[in-house]
GROMACS .gro file of N, CA and C in nm:
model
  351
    1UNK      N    1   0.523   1.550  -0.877
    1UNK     CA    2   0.531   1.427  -0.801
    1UNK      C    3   0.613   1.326  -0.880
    2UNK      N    4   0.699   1.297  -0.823
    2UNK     CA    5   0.785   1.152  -0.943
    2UNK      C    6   0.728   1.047  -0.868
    3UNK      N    7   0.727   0.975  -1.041
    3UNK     CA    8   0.692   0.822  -1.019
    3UNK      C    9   0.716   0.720  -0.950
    4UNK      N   10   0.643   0.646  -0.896
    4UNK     CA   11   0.683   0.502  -0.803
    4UNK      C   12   0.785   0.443  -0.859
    5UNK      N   13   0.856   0.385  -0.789
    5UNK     CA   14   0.996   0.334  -0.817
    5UNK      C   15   0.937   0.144  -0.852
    6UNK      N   16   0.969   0.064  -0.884
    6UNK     CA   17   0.982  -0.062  -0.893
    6UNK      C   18   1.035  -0.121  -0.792
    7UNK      N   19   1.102  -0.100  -0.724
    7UNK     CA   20   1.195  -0.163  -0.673
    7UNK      C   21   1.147  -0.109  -0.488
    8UNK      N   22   1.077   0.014  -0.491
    8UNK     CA   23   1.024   0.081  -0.390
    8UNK      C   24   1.025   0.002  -0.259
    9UNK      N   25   0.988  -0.155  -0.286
    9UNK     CA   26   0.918  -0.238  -0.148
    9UNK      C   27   1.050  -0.352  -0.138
   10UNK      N   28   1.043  -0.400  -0.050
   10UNK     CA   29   1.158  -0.499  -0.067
   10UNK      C   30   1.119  -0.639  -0.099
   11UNK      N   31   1.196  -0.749  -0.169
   11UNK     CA   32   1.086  -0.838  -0.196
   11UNK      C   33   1.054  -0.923  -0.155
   12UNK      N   34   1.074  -0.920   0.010
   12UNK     CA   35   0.980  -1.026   0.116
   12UNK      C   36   0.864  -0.935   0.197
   13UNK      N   37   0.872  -0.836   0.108
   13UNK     CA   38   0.742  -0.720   0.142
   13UNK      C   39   0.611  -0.775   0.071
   14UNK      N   40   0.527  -0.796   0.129
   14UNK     CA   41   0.504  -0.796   0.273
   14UNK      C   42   0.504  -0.948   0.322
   15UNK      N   43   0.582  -0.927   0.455
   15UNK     CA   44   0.595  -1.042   0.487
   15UNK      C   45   0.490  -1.080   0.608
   16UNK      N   46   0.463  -1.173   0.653
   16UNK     CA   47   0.374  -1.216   0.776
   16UNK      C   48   0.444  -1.137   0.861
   17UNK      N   49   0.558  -1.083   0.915
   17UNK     CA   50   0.604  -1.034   0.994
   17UNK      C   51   0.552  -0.890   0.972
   18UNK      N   52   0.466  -0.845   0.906
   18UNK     CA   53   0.476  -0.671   0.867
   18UNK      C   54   0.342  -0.708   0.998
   19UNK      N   55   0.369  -0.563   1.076
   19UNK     CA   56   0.267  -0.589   1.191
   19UNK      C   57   0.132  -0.461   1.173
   20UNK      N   58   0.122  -0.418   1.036
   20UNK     CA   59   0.023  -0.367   0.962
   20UNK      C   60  -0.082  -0.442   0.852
   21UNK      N   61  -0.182  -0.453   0.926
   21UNK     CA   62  -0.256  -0.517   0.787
   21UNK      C   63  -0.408  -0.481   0.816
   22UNK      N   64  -0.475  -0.436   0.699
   22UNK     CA   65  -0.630  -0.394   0.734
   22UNK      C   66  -0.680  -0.511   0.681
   23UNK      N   67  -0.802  -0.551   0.742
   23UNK     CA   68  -0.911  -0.678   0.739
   23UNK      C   69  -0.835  -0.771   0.689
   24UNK      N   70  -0.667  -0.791   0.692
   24UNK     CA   71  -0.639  -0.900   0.685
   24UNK      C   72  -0.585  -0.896   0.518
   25UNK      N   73  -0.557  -0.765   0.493
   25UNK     CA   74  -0.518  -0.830   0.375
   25UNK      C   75  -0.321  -0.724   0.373
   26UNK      N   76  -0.308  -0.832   0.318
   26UNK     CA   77  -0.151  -0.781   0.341
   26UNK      C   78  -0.089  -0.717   0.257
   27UNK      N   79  -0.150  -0.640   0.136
   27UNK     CA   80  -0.144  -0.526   0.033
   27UNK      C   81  -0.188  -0.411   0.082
   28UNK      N   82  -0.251  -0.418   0.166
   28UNK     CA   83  -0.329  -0.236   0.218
   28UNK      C   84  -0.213  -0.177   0.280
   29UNK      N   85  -0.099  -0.211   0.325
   29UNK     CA   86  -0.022  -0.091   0.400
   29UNK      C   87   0.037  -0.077   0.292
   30UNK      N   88   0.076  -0.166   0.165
   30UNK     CA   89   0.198  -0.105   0.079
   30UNK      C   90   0.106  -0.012  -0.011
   31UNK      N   91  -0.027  -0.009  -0.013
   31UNK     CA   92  -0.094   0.075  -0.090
   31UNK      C   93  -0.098   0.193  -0.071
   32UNK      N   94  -0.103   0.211   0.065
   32UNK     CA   95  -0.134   0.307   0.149
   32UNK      C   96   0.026   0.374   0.136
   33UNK      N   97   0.085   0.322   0.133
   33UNK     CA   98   0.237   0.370   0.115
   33UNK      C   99   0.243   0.469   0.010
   34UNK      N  100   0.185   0.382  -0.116
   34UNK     CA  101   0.196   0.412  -0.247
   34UNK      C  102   0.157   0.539  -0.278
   35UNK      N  103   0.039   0.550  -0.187
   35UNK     CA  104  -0.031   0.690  -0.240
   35UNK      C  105  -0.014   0.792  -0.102
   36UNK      N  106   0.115   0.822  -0.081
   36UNK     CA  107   0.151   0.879   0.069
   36UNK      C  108   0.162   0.989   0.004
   37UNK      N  109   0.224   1.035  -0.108
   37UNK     CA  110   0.289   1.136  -0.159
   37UNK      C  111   0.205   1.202  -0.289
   38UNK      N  112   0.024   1.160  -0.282
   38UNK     CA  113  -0.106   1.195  -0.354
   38UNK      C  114  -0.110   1.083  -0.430
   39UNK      N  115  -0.211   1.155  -0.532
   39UNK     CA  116  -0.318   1.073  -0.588
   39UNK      C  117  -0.254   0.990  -0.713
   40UNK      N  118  -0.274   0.860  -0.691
   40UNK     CA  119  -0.238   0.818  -0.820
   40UNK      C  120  -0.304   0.695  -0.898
   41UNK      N  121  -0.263   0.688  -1.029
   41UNK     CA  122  -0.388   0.622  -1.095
   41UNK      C  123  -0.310   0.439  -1.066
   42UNK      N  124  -0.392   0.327  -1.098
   42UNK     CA  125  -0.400   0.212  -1.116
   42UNK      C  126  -0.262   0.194  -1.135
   43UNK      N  127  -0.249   0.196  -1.287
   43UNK     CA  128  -0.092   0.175  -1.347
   43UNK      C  129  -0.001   0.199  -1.297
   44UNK      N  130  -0.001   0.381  -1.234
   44UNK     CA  131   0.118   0.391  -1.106
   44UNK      C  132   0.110   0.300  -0.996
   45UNK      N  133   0.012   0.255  -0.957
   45UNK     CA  134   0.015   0.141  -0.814
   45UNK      C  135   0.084   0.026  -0.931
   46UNK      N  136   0.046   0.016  -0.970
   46UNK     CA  137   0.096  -0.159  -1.031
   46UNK      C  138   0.261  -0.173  -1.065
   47UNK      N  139   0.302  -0.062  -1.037
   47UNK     CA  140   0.443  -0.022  -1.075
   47UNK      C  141   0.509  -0.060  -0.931
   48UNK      N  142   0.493  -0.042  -0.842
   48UNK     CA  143   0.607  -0.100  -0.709
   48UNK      C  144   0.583  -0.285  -0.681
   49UNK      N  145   0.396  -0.217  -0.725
   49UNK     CA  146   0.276  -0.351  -0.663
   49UNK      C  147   0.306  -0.510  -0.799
   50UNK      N  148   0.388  -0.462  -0.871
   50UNK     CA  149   0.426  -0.561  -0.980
   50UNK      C  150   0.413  -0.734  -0.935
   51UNK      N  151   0.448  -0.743  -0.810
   51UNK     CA  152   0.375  -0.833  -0.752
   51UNK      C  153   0.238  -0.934  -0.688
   52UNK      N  154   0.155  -0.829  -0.703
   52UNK     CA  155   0.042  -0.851  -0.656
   52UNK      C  156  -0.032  -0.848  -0.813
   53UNK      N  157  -0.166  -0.929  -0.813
   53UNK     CA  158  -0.209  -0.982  -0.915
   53UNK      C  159  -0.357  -0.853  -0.961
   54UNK      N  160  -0.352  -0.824  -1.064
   54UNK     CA  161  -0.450  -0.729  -1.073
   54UNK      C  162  -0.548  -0.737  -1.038
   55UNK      N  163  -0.606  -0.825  -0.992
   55UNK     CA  164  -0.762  -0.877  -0.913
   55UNK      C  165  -0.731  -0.845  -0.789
   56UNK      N  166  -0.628  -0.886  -0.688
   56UNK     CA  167  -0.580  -0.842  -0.567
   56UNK      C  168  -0.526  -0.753  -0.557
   57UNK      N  169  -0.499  -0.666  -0.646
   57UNK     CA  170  -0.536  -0.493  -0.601
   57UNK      C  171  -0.590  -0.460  -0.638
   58UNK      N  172  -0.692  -0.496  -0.731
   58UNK     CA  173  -0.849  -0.437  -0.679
   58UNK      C  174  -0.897  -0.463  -0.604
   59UNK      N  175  -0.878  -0.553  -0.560
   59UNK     CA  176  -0.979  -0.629  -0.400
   59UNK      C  177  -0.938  -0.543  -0.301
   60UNK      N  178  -0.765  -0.500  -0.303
   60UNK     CA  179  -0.738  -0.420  -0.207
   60UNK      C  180  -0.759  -0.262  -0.176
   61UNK      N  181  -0.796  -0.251  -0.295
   61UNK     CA  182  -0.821  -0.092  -0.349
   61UNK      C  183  -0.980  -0.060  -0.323
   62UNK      N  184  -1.051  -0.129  -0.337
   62UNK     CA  185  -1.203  -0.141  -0.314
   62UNK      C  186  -1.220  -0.184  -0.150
   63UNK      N  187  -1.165  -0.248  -0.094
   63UNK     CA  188  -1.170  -0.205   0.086
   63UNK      C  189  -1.105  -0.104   0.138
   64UNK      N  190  -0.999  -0.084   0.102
   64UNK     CA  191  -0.964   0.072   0.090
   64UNK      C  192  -1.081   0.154   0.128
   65UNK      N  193  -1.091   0.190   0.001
   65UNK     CA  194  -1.217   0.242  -0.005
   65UNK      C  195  -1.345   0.240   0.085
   66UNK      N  196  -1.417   0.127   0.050
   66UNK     CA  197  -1.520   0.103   0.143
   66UNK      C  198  -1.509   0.117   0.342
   67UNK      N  199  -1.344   0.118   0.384
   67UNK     CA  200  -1.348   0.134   0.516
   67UNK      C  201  -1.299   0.293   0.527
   68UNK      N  202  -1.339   0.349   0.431
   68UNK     CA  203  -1.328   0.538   0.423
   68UNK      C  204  -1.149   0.569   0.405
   69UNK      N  205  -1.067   0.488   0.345
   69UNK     CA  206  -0.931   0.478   0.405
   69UNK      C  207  -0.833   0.571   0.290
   70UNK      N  208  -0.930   0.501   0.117
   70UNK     CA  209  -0.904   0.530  -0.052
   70UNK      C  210  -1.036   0.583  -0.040
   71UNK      N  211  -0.998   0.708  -0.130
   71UNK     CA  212  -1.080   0.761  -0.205
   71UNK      C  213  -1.063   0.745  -0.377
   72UNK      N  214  -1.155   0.699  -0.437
   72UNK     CA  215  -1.139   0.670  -0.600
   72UNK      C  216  -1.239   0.803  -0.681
   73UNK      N  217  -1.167   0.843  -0.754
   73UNK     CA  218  -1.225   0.964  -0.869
   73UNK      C  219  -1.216   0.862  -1.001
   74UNK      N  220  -1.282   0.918  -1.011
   74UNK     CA  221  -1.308   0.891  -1.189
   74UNK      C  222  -1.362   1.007  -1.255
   75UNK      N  223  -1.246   1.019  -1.361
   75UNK     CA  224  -1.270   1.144  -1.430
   75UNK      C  225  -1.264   1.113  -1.599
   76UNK      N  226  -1.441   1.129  -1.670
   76UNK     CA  227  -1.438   1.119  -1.774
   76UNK      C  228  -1.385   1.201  -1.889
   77UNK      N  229  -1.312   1.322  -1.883
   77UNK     CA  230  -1.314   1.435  -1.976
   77UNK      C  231  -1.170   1.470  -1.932
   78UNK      N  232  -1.070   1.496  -2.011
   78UNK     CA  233  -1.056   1.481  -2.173
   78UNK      C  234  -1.032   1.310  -2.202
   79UNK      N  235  -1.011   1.275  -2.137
   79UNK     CA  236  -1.000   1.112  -2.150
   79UNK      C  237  -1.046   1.016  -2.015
   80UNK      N  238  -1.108   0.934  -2.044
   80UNK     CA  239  -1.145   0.863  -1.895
   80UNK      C  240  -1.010   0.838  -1.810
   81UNK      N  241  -1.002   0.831  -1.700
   81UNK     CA  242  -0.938   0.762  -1.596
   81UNK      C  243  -0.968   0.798  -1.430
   82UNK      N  244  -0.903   0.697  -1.396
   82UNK     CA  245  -0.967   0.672  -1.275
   82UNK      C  246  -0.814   0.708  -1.142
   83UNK      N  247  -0.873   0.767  -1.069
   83UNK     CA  248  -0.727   0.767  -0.950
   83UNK      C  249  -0.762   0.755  -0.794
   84UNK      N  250  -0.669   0.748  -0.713
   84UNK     CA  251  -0.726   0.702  -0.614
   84UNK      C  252  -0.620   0.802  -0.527
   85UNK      N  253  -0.651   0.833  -0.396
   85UNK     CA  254  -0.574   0.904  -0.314
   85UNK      C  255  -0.625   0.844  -0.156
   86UNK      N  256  -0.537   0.935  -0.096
   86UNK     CA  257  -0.604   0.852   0.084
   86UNK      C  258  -0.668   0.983   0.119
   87UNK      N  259  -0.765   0.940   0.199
   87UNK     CA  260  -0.868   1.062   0.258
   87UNK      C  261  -0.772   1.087   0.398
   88UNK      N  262  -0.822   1.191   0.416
   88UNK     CA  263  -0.790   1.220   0.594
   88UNK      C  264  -0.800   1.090   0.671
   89UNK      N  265  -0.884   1.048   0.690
   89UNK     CA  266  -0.835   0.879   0.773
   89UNK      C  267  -0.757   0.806   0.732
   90UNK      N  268  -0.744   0.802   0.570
   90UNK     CA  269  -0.634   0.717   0.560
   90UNK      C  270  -0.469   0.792   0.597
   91UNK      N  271  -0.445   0.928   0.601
   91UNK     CA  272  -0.368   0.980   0.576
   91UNK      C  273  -0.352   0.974   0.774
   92UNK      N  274  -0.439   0.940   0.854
   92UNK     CA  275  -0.411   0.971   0.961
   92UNK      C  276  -0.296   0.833   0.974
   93UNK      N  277  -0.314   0.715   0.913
   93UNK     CA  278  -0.287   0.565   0.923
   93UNK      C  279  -0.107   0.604   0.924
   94UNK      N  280  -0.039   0.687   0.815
   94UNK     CA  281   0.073   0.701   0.795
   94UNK      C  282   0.167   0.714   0.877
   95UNK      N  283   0.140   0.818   1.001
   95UNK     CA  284   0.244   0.761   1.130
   95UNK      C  285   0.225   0.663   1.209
   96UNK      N  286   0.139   0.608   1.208
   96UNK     CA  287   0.181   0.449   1.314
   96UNK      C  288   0.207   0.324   1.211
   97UNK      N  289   0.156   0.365   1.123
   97UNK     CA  290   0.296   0.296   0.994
   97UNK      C  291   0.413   0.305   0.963
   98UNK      N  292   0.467   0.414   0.994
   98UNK     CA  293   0.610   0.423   1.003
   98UNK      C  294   0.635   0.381   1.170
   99UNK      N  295   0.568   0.414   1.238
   99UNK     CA  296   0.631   0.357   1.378
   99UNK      C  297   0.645   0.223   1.398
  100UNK      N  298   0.522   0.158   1.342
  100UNK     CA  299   0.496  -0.006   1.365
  100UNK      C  300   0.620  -0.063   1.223
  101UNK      N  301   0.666   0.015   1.115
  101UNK     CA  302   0.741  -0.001   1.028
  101UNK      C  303   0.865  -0.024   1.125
  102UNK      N  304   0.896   0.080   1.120
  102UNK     CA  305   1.050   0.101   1.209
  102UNK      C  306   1.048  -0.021   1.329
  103UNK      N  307   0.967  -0.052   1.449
  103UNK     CA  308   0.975  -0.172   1.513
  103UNK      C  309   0.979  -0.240   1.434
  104UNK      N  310   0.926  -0.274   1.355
  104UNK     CA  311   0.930  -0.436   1.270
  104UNK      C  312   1.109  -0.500   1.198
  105UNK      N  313   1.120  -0.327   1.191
  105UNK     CA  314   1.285  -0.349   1.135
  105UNK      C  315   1.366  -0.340   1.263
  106UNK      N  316   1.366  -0.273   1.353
  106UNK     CA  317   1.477  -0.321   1.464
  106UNK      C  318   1.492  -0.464   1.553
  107UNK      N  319   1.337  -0.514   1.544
  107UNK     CA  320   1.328  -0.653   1.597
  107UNK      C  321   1.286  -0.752   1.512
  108UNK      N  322   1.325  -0.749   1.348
  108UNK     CA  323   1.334  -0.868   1.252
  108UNK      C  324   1.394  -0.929   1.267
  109UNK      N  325   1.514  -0.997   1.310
  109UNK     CA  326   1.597  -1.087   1.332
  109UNK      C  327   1.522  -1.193   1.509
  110UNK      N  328   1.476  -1.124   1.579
  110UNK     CA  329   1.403  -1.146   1.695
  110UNK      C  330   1.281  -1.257   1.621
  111UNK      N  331   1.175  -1.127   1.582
  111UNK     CA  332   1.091  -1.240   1.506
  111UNK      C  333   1.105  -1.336   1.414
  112UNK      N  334   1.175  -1.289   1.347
  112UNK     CA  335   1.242  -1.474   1.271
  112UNK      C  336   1.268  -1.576   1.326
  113UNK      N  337   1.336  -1.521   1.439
  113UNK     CA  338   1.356  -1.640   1.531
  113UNK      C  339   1.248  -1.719   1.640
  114UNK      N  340   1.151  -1.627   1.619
  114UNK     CA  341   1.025  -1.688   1.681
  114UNK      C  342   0.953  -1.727   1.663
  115UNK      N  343   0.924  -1.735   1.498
  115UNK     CA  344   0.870  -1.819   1.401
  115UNK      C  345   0.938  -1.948   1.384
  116UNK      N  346   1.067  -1.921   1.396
  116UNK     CA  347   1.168  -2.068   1.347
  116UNK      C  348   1.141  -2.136   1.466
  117UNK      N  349   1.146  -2.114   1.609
  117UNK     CA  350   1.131  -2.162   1.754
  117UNK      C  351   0.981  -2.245   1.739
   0.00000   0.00000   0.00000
């Protein structure tokens, strides 16, 4: 699996215009992004997520979770760490994320303008 890129999200990602967001928080689809391609630990999220503040992706990583979406392992032996992957529900989330993705990009210039209006 290669590593998350930095640069991965664009940097008005996420914007009020992204028409994905769970309970309102506007880090869960890029998370969900993050771990499209398996399981990965903290540090790899914090690598695209360089933006978001380490308390707010935990906040986002822990509803994750709790709405069945992240699954978190923690594995003590040979060294502790902790990783997170998407379960089958979360993994179901991935195509109407790219669909609701893809609208959001053919009619961005639309919604900009309907915010500015």
């Amino acid at each position: 699996m290669e590593p998350l890129r930095p640069d991965m999200f664009d940097e008005i990602c996420p914007s009020s215009l992204n028409p994905i967001r769970f309970g309102g928080d506007k880090w869960a689809g890029l998370v969900i992004r993050c771990l499209e391609d398996g399981p990965r630990r903290y540090s790899e999220l914090r690598v695209p997520l360089h933006r978001v503040t380490p308390k707010v992706l935990t906040q986002s990583l822990r509803s994750l979770e709790r709405d069945g979406l992240v699954r978190r392992t923690e594995y003590a032996v040979p060294v502790r760490r902790v990783v997170y992957e998407l379960t089958p529900l979360g993994r179901s989330m991935l195509e109407p994320m790219r669909i609701a993705c893809e609208w959001a990009a053919d009619h961005w210039d639309e919604l900009l303008d309907a915010r500015e209006a």
